[in-house]
Tab-separated table of C-alpha atoms and ligand atoms in Angstrom:
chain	number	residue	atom	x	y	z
I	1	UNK	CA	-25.555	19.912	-16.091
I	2	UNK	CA	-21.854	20.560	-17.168
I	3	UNK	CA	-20.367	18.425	-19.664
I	4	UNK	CA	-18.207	16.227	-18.179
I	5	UNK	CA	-14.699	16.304	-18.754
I	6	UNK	CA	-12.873	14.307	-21.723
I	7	UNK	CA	-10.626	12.297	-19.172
I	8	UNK	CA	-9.946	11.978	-15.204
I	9	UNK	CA	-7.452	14.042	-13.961
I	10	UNK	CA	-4.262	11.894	-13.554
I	11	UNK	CA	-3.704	11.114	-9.832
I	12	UNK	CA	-0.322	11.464	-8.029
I	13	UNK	CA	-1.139	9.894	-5.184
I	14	UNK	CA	-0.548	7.008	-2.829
I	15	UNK	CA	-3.855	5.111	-3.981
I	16	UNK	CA	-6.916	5.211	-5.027
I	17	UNK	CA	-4.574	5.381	-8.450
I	18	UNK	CA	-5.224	6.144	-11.735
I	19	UNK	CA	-6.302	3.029	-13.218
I	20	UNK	CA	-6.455	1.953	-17.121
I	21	UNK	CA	-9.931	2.405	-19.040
I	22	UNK	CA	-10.281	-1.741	-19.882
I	23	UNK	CA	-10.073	-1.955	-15.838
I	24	UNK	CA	-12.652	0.763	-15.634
I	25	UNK	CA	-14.711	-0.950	-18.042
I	26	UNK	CA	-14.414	-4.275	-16.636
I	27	UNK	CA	-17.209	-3.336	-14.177
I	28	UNK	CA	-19.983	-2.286	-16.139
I	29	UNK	CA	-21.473	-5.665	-15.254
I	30	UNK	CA	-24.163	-6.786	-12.524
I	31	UNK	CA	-22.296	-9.872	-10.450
I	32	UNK	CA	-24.344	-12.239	-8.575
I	33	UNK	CA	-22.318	-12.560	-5.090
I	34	UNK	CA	-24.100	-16.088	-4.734
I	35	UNK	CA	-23.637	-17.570	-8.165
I	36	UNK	CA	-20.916	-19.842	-9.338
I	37	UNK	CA	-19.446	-17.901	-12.282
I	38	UNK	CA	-18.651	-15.077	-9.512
I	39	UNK	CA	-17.767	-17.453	-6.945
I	40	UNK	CA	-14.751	-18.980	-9.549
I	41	UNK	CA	-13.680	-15.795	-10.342
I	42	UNK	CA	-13.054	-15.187	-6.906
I	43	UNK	CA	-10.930	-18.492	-6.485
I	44	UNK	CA	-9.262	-17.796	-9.794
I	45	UNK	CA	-8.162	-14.197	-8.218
I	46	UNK	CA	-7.217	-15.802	-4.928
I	47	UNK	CA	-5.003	-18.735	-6.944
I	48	UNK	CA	-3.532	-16.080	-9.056
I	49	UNK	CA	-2.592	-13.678	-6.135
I	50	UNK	CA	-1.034	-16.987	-4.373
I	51	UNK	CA	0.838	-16.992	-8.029
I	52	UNK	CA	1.824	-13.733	-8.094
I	53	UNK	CA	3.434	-13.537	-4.882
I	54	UNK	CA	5.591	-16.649	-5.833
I	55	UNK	CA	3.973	-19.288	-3.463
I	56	UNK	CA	2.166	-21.862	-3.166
I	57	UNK	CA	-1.116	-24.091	-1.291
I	58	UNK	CA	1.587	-26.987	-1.829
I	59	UNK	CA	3.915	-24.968	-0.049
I	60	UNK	CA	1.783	-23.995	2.996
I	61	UNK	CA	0.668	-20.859	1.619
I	62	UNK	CA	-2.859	-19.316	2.044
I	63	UNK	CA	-4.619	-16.195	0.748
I	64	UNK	CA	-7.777	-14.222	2.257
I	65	UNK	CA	-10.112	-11.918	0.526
I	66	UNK	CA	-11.336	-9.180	2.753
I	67	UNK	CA	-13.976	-6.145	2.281
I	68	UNK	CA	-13.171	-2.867	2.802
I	69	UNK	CA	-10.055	-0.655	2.327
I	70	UNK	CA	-6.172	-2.033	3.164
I	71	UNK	CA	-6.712	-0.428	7.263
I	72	UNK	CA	-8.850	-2.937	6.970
I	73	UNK	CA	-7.092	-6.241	6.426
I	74	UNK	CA	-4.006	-4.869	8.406
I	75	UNK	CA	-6.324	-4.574	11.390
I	76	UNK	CA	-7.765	-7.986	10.828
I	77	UNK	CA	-4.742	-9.976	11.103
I	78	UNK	CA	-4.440	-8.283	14.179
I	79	UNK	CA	-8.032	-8.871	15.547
I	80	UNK	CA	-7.528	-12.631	14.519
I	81	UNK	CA	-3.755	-13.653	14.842
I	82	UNK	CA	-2.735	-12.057	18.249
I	83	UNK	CA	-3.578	-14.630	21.108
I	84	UNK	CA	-5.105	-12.879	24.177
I	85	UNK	CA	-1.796	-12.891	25.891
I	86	UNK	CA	-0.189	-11.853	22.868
I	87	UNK	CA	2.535	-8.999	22.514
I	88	UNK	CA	3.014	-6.977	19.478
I	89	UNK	CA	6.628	-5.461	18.521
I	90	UNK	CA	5.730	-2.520	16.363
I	91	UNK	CA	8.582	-0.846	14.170
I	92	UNK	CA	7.307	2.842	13.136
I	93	UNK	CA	8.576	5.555	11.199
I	94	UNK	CA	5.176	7.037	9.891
I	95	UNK	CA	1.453	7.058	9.577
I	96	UNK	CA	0.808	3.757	8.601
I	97	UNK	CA	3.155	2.622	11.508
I	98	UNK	CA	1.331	4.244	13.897
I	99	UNK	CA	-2.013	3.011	12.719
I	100	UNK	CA	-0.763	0.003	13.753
I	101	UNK	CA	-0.315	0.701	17.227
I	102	UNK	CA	-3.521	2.702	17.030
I	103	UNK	CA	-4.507	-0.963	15.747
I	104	UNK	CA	-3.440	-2.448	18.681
I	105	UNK	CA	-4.808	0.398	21.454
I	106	UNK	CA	-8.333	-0.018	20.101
I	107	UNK	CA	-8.094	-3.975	20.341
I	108	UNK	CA	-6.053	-3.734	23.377
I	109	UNK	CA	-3.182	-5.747	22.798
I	110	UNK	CA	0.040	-5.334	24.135
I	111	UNK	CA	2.472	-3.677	22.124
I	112	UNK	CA	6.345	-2.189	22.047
I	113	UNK	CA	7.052	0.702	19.902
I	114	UNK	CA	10.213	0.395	18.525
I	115	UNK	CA	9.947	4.204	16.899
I	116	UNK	CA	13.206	5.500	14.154
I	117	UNK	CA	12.657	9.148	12.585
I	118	UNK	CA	10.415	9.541	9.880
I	119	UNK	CA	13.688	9.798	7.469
I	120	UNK	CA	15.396	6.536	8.532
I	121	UNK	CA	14.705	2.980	8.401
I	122	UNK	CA	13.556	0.231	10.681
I	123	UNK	CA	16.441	-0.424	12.173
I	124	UNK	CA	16.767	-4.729	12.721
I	125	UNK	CA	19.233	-3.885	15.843
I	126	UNK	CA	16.853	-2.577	17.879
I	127	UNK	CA	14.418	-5.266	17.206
I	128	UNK	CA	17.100	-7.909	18.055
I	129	UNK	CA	18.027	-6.376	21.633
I	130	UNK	CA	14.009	-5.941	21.877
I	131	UNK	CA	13.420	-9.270	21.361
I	132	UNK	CA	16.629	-10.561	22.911
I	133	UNK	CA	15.273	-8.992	26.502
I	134	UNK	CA	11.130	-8.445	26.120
I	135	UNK	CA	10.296	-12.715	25.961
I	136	UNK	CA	6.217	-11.343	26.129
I	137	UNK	CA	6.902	-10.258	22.708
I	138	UNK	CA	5.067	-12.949	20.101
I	139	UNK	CA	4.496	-11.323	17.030
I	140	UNK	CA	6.772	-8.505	14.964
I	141	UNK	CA	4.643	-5.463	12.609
I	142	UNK	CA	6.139	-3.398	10.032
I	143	UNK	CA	5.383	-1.605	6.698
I	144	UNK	CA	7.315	-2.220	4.084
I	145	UNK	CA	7.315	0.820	2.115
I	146	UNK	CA	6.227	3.658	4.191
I	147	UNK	CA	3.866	5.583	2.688
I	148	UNK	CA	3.736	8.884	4.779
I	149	UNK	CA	7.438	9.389	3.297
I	150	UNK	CA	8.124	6.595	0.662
I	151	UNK	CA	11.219	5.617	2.703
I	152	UNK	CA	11.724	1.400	2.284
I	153	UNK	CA	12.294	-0.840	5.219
I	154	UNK	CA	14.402	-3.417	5.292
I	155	UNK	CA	11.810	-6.426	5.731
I	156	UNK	CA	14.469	-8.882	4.799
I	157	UNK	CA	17.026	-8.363	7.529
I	158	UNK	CA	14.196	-7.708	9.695
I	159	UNK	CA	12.315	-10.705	9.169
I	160	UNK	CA	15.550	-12.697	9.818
I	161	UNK	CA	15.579	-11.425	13.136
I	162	UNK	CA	11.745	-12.584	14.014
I	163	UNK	CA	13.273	-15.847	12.221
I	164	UNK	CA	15.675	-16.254	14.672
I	165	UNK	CA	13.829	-15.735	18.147
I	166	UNK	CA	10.842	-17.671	16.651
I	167	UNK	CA	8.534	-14.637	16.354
I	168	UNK	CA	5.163	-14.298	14.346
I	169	UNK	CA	6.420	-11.763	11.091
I	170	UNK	CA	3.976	-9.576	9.936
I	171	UNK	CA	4.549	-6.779	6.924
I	172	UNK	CA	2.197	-4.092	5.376
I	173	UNK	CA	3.756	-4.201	2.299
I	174	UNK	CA	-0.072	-2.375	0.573
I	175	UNK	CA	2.077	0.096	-1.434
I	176	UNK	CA	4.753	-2.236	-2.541
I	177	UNK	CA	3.424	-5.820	-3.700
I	178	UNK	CA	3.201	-6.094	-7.354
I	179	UNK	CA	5.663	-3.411	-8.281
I	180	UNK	CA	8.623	-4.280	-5.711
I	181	UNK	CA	9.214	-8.126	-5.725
I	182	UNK	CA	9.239	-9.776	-2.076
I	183	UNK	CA	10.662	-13.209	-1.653
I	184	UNK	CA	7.991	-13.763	1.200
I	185	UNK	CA	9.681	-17.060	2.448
I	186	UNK	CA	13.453	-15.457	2.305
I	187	UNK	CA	12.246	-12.675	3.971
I	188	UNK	CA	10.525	-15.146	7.138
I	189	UNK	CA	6.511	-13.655	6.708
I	190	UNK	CA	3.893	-15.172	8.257
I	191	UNK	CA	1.539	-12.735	7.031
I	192	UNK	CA	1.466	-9.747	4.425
I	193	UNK	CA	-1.683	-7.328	3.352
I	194	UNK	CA	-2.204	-5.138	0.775
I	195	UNK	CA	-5.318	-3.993	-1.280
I	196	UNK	CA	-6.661	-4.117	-4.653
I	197	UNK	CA	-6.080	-0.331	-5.538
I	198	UNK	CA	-2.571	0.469	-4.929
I	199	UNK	CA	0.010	-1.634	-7.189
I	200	UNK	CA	-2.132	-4.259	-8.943
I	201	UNK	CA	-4.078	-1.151	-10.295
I	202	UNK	CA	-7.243	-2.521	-9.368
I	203	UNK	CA	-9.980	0.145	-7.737
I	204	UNK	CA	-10.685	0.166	-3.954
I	205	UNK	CA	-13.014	-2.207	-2.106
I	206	UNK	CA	-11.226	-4.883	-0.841
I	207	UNK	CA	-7.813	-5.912	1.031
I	208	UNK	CA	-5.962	-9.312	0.659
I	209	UNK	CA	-3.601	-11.252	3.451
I	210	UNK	CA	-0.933	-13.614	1.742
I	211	UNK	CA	-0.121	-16.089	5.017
I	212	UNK	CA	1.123	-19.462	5.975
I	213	UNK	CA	-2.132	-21.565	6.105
I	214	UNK	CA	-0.421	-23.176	9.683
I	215	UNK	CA	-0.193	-20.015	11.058
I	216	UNK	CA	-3.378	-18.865	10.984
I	217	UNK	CA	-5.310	-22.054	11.652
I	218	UNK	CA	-3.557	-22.082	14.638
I	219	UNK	CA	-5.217	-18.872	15.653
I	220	UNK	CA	-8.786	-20.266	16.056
I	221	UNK	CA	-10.756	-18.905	18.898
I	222	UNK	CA	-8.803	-15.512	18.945
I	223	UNK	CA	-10.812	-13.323	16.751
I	224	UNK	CA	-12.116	-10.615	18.525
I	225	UNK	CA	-14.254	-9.171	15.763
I	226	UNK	CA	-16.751	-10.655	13.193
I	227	UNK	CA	-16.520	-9.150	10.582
I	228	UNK	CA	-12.690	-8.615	10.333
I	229	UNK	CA	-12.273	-12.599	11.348
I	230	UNK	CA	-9.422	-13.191	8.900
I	231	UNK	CA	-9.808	-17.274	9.652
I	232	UNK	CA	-13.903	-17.025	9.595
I	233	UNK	CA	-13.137	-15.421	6.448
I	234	UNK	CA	-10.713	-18.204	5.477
I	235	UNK	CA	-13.487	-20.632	6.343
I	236	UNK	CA	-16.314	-18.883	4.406
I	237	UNK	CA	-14.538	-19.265	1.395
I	238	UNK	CA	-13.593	-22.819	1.669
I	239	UNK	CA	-17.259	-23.923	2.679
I	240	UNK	CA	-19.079	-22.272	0.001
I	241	UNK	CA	-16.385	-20.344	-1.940
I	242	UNK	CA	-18.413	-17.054	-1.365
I	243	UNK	CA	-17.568	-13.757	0.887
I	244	UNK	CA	-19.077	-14.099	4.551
I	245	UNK	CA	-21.133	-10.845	3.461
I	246	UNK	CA	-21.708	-8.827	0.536
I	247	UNK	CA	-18.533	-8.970	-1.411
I	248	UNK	CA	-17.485	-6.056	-3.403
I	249	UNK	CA	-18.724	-7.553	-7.000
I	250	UNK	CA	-17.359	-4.810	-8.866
I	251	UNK	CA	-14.464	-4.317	-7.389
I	252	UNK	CA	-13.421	-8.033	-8.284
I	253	UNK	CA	-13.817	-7.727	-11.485
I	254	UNK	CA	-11.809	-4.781	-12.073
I	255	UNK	CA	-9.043	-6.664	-10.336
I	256	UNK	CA	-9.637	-9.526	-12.302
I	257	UNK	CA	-9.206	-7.455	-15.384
I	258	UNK	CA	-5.771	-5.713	-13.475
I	259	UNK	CA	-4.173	-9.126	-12.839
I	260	UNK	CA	-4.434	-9.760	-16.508
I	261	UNK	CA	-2.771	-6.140	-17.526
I	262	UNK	CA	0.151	-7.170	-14.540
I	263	UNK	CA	0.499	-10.049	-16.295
I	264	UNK	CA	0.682	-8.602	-19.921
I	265	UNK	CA	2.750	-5.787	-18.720
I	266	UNK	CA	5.643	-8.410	-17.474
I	267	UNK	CA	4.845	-8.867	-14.336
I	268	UNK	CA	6.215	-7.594	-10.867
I	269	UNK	CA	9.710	-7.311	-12.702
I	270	UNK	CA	8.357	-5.084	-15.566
I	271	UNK	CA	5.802	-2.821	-13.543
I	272	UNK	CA	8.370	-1.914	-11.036
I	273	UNK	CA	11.025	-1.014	-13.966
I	274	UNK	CA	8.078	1.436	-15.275
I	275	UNK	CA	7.392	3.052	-11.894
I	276	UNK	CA	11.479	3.236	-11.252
I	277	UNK	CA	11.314	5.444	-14.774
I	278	UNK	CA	8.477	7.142	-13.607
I	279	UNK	CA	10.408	8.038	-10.019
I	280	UNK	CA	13.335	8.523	-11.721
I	281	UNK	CA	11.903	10.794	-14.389
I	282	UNK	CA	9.971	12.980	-11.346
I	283	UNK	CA	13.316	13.678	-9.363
I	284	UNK	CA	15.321	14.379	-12.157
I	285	UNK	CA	12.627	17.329	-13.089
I	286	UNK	CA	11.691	18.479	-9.621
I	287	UNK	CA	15.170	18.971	-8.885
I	288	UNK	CA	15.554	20.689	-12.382
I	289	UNK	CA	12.973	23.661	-11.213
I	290	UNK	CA	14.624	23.415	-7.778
I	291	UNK	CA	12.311	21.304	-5.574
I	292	UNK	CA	14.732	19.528	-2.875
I	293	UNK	CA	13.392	15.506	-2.111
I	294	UNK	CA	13.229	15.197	1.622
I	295	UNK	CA	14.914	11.560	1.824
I	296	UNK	CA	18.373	10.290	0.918
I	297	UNK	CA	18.372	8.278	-2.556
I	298	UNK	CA	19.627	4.971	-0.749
I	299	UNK	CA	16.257	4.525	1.306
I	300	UNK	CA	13.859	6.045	-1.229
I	301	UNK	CA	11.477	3.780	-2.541
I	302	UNK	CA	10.009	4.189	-6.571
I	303	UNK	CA	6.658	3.753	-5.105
I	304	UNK	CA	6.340	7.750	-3.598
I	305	UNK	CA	8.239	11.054	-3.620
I	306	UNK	CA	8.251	13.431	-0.628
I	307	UNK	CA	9.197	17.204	-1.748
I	308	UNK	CA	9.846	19.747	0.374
I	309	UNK	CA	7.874	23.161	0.500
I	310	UNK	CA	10.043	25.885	-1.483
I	311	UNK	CA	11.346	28.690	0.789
I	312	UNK	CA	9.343	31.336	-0.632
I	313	UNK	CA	6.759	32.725	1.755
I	314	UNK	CA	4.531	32.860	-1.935
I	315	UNK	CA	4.186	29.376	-1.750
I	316	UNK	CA	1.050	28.021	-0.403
I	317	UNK	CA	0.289	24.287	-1.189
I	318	UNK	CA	-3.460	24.727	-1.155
I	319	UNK	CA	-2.453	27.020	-3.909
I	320	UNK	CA	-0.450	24.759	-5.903
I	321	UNK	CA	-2.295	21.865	-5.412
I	322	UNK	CA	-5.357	23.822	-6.977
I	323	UNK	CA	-3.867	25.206	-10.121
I	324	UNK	CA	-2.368	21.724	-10.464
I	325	UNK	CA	-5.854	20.070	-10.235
I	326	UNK	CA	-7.439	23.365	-12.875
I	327	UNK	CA	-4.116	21.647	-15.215
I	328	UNK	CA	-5.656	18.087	-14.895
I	329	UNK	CA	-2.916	16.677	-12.428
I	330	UNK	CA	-3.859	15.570	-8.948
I	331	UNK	CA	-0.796	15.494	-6.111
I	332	UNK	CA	-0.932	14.433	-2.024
I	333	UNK	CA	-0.483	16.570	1.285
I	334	UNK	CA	2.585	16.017	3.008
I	335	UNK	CA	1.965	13.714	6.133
I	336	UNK	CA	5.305	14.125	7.461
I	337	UNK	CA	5.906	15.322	11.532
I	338	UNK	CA	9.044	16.959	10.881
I	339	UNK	CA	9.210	18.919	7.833
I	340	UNK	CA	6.627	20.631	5.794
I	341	UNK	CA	6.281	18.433	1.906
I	342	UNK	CA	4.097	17.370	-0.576
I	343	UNK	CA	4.153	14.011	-2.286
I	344	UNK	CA	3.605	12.838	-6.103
I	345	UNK	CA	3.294	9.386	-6.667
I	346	UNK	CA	4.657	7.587	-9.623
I	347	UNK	CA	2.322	4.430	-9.361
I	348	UNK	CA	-0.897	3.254	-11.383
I	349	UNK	CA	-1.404	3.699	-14.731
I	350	UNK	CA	1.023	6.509	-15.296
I	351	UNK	CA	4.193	6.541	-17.364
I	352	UNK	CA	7.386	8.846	-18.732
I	353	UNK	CA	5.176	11.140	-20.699
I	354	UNK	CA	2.629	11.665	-17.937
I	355	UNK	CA	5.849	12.320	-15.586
I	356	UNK	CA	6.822	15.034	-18.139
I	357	UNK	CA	3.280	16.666	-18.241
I	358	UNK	CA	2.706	17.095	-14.711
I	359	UNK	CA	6.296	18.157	-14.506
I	360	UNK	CA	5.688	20.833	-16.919
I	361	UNK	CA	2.338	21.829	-14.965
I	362	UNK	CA	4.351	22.268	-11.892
I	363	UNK	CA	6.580	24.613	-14.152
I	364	UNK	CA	4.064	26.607	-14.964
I	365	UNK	CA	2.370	27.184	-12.104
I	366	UNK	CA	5.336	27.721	-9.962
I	367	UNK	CA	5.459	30.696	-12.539
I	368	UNK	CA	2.043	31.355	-11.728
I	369	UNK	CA	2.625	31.587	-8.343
I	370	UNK	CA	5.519	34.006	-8.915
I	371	UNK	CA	7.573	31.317	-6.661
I	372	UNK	CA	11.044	32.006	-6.531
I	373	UNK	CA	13.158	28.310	-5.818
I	374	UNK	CA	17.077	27.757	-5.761
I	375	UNK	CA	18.200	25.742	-9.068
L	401	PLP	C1	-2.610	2.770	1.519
L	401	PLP	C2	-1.928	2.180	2.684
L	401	PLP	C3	-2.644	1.537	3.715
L	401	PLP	C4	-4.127	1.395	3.735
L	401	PLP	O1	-4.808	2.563	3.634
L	401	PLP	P1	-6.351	2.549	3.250
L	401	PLP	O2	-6.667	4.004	3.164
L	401	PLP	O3	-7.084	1.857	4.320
L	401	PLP	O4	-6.467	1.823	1.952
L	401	PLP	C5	-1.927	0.927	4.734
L	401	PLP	N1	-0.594	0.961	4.743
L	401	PLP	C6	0.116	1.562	3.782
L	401	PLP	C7	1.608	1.516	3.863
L	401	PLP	C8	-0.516	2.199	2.722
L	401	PLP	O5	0.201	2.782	1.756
């Protein structure tokens, strides 16, 4: 058997992330899904999530636990929120947009696709005339920080506009909460998802909805699936405190341990300044060996980099992405329509230094590659 190596490779990448060794180590325990230690851990996760999102069960605020990845929990709020004569505004400018309204085929509920270019934001005018002429329309979808680009929509101009015509406000903000903060009653949300291994720098297994308790109560009788029942969920945990079905055990506990390292690091405030250095650090490089960034610096989130390809017919990014990986560093395909990029991520447990290394890989190999780029 080959020895293993002395550390992971550091990962680039949207999520799974590269996570810190205490949160690794936090699940090399056996966890008993039925027994009560487990079953207050899981409250004291859900209570702290309520906490770290700045609201409150006094307040009217609820939070939901779910199995599985983020597509997940973004698809149950669908399967349990939208009434069967429902509508669905979607606002789309990338992959995780349109998994929405893939969402929203598969379930069949009625949708309008308010689509902008991958490059620009949601745009809240478009919504308002929507809104101001479609009256089937209940309920508003968007993604905060789009992922297939990094590009930021505005959720709080956008939210005032559901506000205003009354309309159900719900935000995929998976690779944004805990590193970009989101004033979740300012910005009108009824419900927001994200998942345990993006900025919390927990590991995969489970997603979690932050909603107004009122809100979904009130959606009883709509779920059209079992197991991604976001209020039979809600109900499972309040009659027994336990998951409806296996829960991920060791999952939990890693994000147990990766609320307490939020915490220590200074919270939202703090974790977002580190990834900001980290973004800041990558651009400032990139564009140093001549690597162009695909979007303008007033809608680019710190969260996710798009690059373009160089023009150099040498350049193959099955190439580079390999003699990256033989260096130890571990970037993302390009999932853009329009334009042929790469991405590097600047989230999980990555800082300055780790910026600088891969930076100095991507040096190298560009060397390697005999890649000629325009500085
Ligand atoms: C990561 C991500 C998701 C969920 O993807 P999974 O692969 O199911 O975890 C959804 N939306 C956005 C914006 C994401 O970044």
């Amino acid at each position: 058997m080959p020895l293993p190596p002395a550390r992971d490779k550091l990962l680039f990448t949207p999520g799974p992330l590269t996570t810190s060794l205490s949160v690794k180590q936090a699940m090399l325990h056996d966890a008993g899904s039925w027994h009560f230690e487990f079953n207050a851990l899981v409250a004291s996760v859900r209570d702290r999530l309520l906490k770290l999102a700045g609201v409150s069960r006094e307040s009217g605020w609820e939070t939901v636990l779910l199995q599985g990845s983020g597509t997940f929990g973004v698809e149950a709020v669908f399967q349990t929120c939208v009434p069967p004569d429902g509508k669905v505004a979607v606002l789309t400018n990338g992959a995780y947009g349109d998994r929405i309204i893939q969402m929203l085929k598969h379930a069949k509920i009625e949708h309008a696709v308010l689509r902008t270019a991958e490059d620009r934001p949601a745009d809240p005018a478009a919504l308002e005339a929507l809104l101001s002429t479609d009256k089937a329309v209940t309920h508003v979808a968007v993604v905060h920080c789009e992922t297939t680009t990094g590009i930021l929509n505005p959720i709080a101009t956008l939210g005032e506009v559901c506000r205003k015509h009354g309309k159900v406000n719900i935000v995929d903000a998976m690779s944004s909460f805990g590193a970009i903060p989101i004033d979740l009653e300012a910005c009108g949300i009824d419900f927001l998802i994200s998942s345990a291994n993006k900025c919390v720098e927990g590991v995969p297994g489970f997603s979690f909805v932050l909603c107004r308790r009122a809100v979904l109560l009130a959606c009883d009788g709509y779920a059209r699936s079992l197991s991604l029942d976001l209020l039979g969920q809600l109900k499972g945990f309040e009659k027994n405190g336990q998951f409806r079905y296996t829960p991920p055990t060791h999952s939990i506990l890693a994000f147990d341990q990766a609320l307490r390292e939020l915490d220590a690091e200074g919270g939202i405030g703090a974790r977002g300044a580190r990834y900001r250095r980290n973004h800041e650090a990558l651009v400032e490089g990139m564009k140093k060996l001549g690597f162009r960034v695909y979007l303008d610096p007033s809608v680019q989130s710190c969260i996710i980099t798009s690059f373009y390809f160089p023009d150099d017919p040498k350049f193959t990014f099955e190439q580079f992405y390999r003699r990256l990986s033989d260096k130890g560093f571990i970037v993302y395909p390009g999932k853009i329509s329009q334009a042929d990029t790469f991405r590097i991520g600047s989230i999980g447990r990555l800082f300055e230094a780790d910026m600088r290394a891969l930076l100095l890989a991507i040096g190298e190999t560009v060397k390697e590659m005999g890649i000629q780029l325009n500085k």
